Short mmCIF file of C-alpha atoms in Angstrom, two decimals:
data_model
loop_
_atom_site.label_atom_id
_atom_site.label_comp_id
_atom_site.label_asym_id
_atom_site.label_seq_id
_atom_site.Cartn_x
_atom_site.Cartn_y
_atom_site.Cartn_z
CA MET C 80 -20.37 -1.60 -34.75
CA THR C 81 -24.23 -1.91 -33.75
CA ARG C 82 -26.97 -2.89 -35.90
CA ARG C 83 -30.38 -4.20 -35.47
CA LEU C 84 -31.20 -7.77 -34.92
CA LEU C 85 -34.22 -7.45 -37.14
CA ALA C 86 -35.18 -5.14 -39.96
CA ARG C 87 -37.27 -2.17 -39.23
CA GLY C 88 -40.94 -3.40 -39.59
CA GLY C 89 -40.67 -6.91 -38.40
CA ASP C 90 -42.50 -8.34 -35.74
CA ARG C 91 -41.85 -6.57 -32.48
CA ARG C 92 -42.88 -9.52 -30.38
CA THR C 93 -39.74 -11.18 -31.80
CA GLY C 94 -37.56 -8.39 -30.61
CA ASP C 95 -36.78 -6.00 -33.59
CA ALA C 96 -35.56 -3.31 -31.01
CA LEU C 97 -32.86 -5.57 -29.94
CA ARG C 98 -29.44 -4.55 -31.29
CA VAL C 99 -26.24 -6.85 -31.86
CA SER C 100 -22.84 -5.39 -31.49
CA ASP C 101 -19.32 -6.86 -31.78
CA GLN C 102 -17.43 -4.49 -29.40
CA LEU C 103 -17.92 -1.99 -26.87
CA THR C 104 -18.02 1.83 -27.75
CA GLU C 105 -15.83 4.55 -25.92
CA ALA C 106 -19.18 5.84 -24.71
CA GLN C 107 -19.98 2.68 -23.10
CA CYS C 108 -16.65 2.36 -21.63
CA ARG C 109 -16.76 5.73 -20.11
CA SER C 110 -20.11 5.04 -18.71
CA ILE C 111 -18.59 1.93 -16.75
CA LEU C 112 -15.98 4.17 -15.44
CA ALA C 113 -18.03 6.87 -14.27
CA ALA C 114 -20.28 4.55 -12.69
CA ILE C 115 -17.29 3.15 -10.59
CA GLU C 116 -16.20 6.83 -9.47
CA LEU C 117 -19.81 7.69 -8.56
CA ALA C 118 -20.18 4.35 -6.43
CA TRP C 119 -17.15 5.69 -4.62
CA LEU C 120 -18.21 9.02 -4.01
CA ASP C 121 -21.69 7.84 -3.10
CA GLY C 122 -20.15 5.58 -0.26
CA ARG C 123 -20.71 2.42 -2.06
CA PRO C 124 -17.73 1.30 -3.59
CA PHE C 125 -17.90 -1.93 -5.55
CA ASN C 126 -17.09 -4.65 -3.57
CA ARG C 127 -18.27 -7.98 -5.44
CA PHE C 128 -17.22 -9.07 -8.94
CA VAL C 129 -19.80 -11.44 -10.27
CA THR C 130 -19.73 -13.47 -13.66
CA LEU C 131 -22.90 -14.96 -14.97
CA LEU C 132 -22.53 -17.57 -17.65
CA TRP C 133 -26.08 -17.58 -18.84
CA GLU C 134 -25.63 -19.42 -22.15
CA HIS C 135 -23.73 -22.06 -20.58
CA GLY C 136 -26.76 -22.21 -17.92
CA GLY C 137 -29.28 -22.85 -20.47
CA ILE C 138 -30.31 -19.29 -21.40
CA ASP C 139 -30.79 -17.98 -24.95
CA ALA C 140 -28.08 -15.62 -26.20
CA ARG C 141 -30.82 -13.32 -27.33
CA LEU C 142 -32.12 -13.18 -23.57
CA ASN C 143 -28.81 -12.43 -21.78
CA ALA C 144 -29.43 -8.90 -21.10
CA GLN C 145 -32.83 -9.49 -20.21
CA THR C 146 -32.01 -12.21 -17.65
CA THR C 147 -29.17 -10.30 -16.17
CA ARG C 148 -31.82 -7.48 -15.36
CA ARG C 149 -33.91 -10.13 -14.00
CA TRP C 150 -31.09 -11.10 -11.79
CA LEU C 151 -30.24 -7.63 -10.69
CA HIS C 152 -34.11 -7.11 -9.73
CA HIS C 153 -33.75 -9.96 -7.12
CA ALA C 154 -30.51 -8.47 -5.77
CA GLN C 155 -32.55 -5.06 -5.43
CA GLY C 156 -35.30 -6.53 -3.66
CA PHE C 157 -32.86 -8.29 -1.22
CA LEU C 158 -31.38 -4.95 -0.55
CA ARG C 159 -34.32 -3.05 -0.21
CA GLN C 160 -35.45 -5.44 2.52
CA HIS C 161 -32.75 -4.28 4.45
CA GLY C 162 -33.09 -0.32 3.61
CA GLU C 163 -30.20 -0.43 1.10
CA HIS C 164 -30.17 0.33 -2.61
CA LEU C 165 -28.15 -1.52 -5.11
CA ALA C 166 -25.22 0.10 -6.87
CA HIS C 167 -24.12 -1.71 -9.74
CA CYS C 168 -22.60 -1.78 -13.36
CA TRP C 169 -22.49 -4.70 -15.92
CA VAL C 170 -20.87 -5.77 -19.42
CA GLN C 171 -22.14 -8.17 -21.61
CA GLU C 172 -19.78 -10.24 -23.74
CA TRP C 173 -19.49 -13.41 -25.81
CA GLY C 174 -16.76 -16.04 -25.90
CA SER C 175 -16.09 -18.99 -28.11
CA ARG C 176 -15.84 -21.14 -24.67
CA LYS C 177 -18.44 -19.48 -22.45
CA GLY C 178 -21.06 -18.39 -24.99
CA ALA C 179 -22.89 -15.30 -23.94
CA HIS C 180 -22.24 -14.02 -20.49
CA VAL C 181 -22.25 -11.14 -18.08
CA HIS C 182 -19.45 -9.58 -15.71
CA ALA C 183 -20.89 -7.29 -12.92
CA LEU C 184 -19.77 -5.28 -10.14
CA LEU C 185 -21.94 -4.80 -7.12
CA HIS C 186 -21.74 -2.82 -3.83
CA ILE C 187 -23.10 -5.07 -0.78
CA PRO C 188 -23.07 -3.44 2.72
CA PRO C 189 -20.66 -5.36 4.92
CA ARG C 190 -23.15 -5.79 7.52
CA LEU C 191 -25.12 -7.93 5.01
CA ASP C 192 -22.33 -10.17 4.10
CA PRO C 193 -23.58 -13.16 5.98
CA LEU C 194 -27.15 -12.94 4.50
CA PHE C 195 -25.58 -12.39 1.02
CA ARG C 196 -23.26 -15.20 0.56
CA SER C 197 -25.85 -17.72 -0.54
CA LYS C 198 -27.81 -15.30 -2.65
CA PRO C 199 -26.19 -15.15 -6.20
CA LEU C 200 -26.58 -18.84 -6.60
CA HIS C 201 -30.22 -18.78 -5.37
CA TRP C 202 -31.07 -15.80 -7.78
CA THR C 203 -29.29 -17.41 -10.69
CA LYS C 204 -31.57 -20.71 -10.09
CA LEU C 205 -34.59 -18.62 -10.28
CA CYS C 206 -33.48 -17.27 -13.54
CA LEU C 207 -32.62 -20.40 -15.20
CA PRO C 208 -35.21 -22.36 -17.48
CA GLY C 209 -33.98 -25.68 -15.90
CA LYS C 210 -31.93 -27.17 -13.41
CA TYR C 211 -28.80 -25.33 -12.22
CA VAL C 212 -25.74 -25.98 -14.25
CA SER C 213 -22.45 -26.20 -12.29
CA GLY C 214 -20.29 -22.94 -12.71
CA THR C 215 -23.04 -20.62 -14.30
CA THR C 216 -22.52 -18.13 -10.89
CA GLN C 217 -19.10 -16.94 -10.00
CA CYS C 218 -18.99 -14.41 -7.07
CA GLN C 219 -15.60 -12.81 -5.63
CA ARG C 220 -15.17 -10.26 -3.14
CA ILE C 221 -12.83 -7.47 -4.54
CA ALA C 222 -9.48 -7.57 -2.64
CA ALA C 223 -9.04 -4.84 0.00
CA SER C 224 -12.80 -3.93 -0.29
CA ARG C 225 -13.48 -4.79 3.56
CA ASP C 226 -11.91 -1.21 4.40
CA PRO C 227 -11.29 0.44 1.11
CA GLU C 228 -10.58 3.72 2.65
CA ASP C 229 -7.78 2.51 4.83
CA ASN C 230 -6.31 0.51 1.81
CA ALA C 231 -7.07 2.80 -1.03
CA ALA C 232 -4.19 2.05 -3.40
CA ALA C 233 -4.71 -1.80 -2.74
CA TYR C 234 -8.24 -1.72 -3.38
CA ARG C 235 -8.12 0.59 -6.45
CA ALA C 236 -5.53 -1.67 -8.01
CA ALA C 237 -7.89 -4.76 -7.38
CA LEU C 238 -10.94 -3.01 -8.58
CA MET C 239 -9.27 -1.64 -11.73
CA GLY C 240 -7.77 -4.91 -12.60
CA LYS C 241 -11.27 -6.34 -12.69
CA VAL C 242 -12.48 -3.41 -14.65
CA HIS C 243 -9.71 -3.97 -17.14
CA TYR C 244 -10.72 -7.18 -17.84
CA MET C 245 -14.53 -6.09 -18.19
CA LEU C 246 -13.62 -3.86 -20.72
CA LYS C 247 -11.35 -6.05 -22.91
CA TYR C 248 -13.98 -6.17 -25.70
CA ALA C 249 -13.49 -2.75 -26.70
CA PRO C 250 -11.03 -1.46 -29.34
CA ALA C 251 -7.40 -1.75 -28.55
CA GLU C 252 -6.68 1.87 -28.94
CA LEU C 253 -9.10 2.88 -26.26
CA GLU C 254 -6.98 1.10 -23.57
CA ALA C 255 -4.32 4.01 -23.65
CA LEU C 256 -6.87 6.63 -24.44
CA LEU C 257 -8.95 5.84 -21.18
CA ASP C 258 -5.74 5.34 -19.02
CA MET C 259 -6.78 1.83 -18.52
CA ASN C 260 -3.24 0.61 -19.82
CA ILE C 261 -1.89 1.46 -16.46
CA TRP C 262 -4.14 -1.14 -14.94
CA ARG C 263 -2.70 -4.01 -17.08
CA SER C 264 -0.93 -6.79 -15.46
CA PRO C 265 0.96 -10.03 -16.61
CA TRP C 266 -2.34 -11.73 -16.04
CA SER C 267 -4.66 -9.25 -17.86
CA LYS C 268 -6.36 -9.93 -21.01
CA SER C 269 -5.67 -8.12 -24.49
CA TRP C 270 -8.37 -5.51 -25.49
CA GLY C 271 -9.62 -5.35 -28.85
CA ARG C 272 -11.51 -8.67 -28.83
CA THR C 273 -14.73 -9.02 -30.70
CA GLY C 274 -17.74 -11.17 -30.06
CA MET C 275 -21.36 -10.45 -31.10
CA THR C 276 -23.94 -9.95 -28.24
CA ILE C 277 -27.46 -9.17 -28.45
CA GLY C 278 -29.19 -6.44 -26.74
CA SER C 279 -27.77 -3.90 -24.17
CA ARG C 280 -23.98 -4.24 -24.01
CA ILE C 281 -23.66 -2.64 -20.82
CA GLY C 282 -25.82 -1.40 -17.85
CA ARG C 283 -25.64 0.53 -14.64
CA TRP C 284 -27.56 1.83 -11.93
CA GLN C 285 -29.60 4.98 -12.03
CA HIS C 286 -27.92 7.13 -8.88
CA ARG C 287 -30.05 8.77 -6.28
CA LYS C 288 -29.51 9.72 -3.09
CA THR C 289 -30.83 7.41 -0.11
#
């Protein structure tokens, strides 16, 4: 369900264009899945899983998506400095313990690993309104992503396990419809969760040949 945060005709400076939603839609889930396939075909398979606990870090929940875009802008700038373009997708959600937060997948060229390691925390500090709050940024390497073509099955399982987790706020019936039930594990979260988010529920990079 999607609805406007403010009624039409309200003060646009306060965000009447923002929308609130309780769950992911089928189209949004398919957009994330398409981004994953496209990243693979483009030679930029997602190899980082990032969680940004914006509300925990002091960001107003209404600025969750906006702050995510700012964080990604820093990531894009870093890659451009090295002749690369950022492939990414993200999902916004809300939880009773973590508040408004985002899960994202990125591709970082292996040659940039040493330079990248400290960057996620640095970019988060640039986005927060005050001092860094411990735990706001979490960044993991996707298992088997160092050589995904040589370990395709292991990489696919690790990646899709993360995707299954990212899409848990979709209606439960979509899990089987999208063939995501095959990636469920004993540690997976159940689908069908609800939680109000404000602004864009998902985002993905605009593909272009480099």
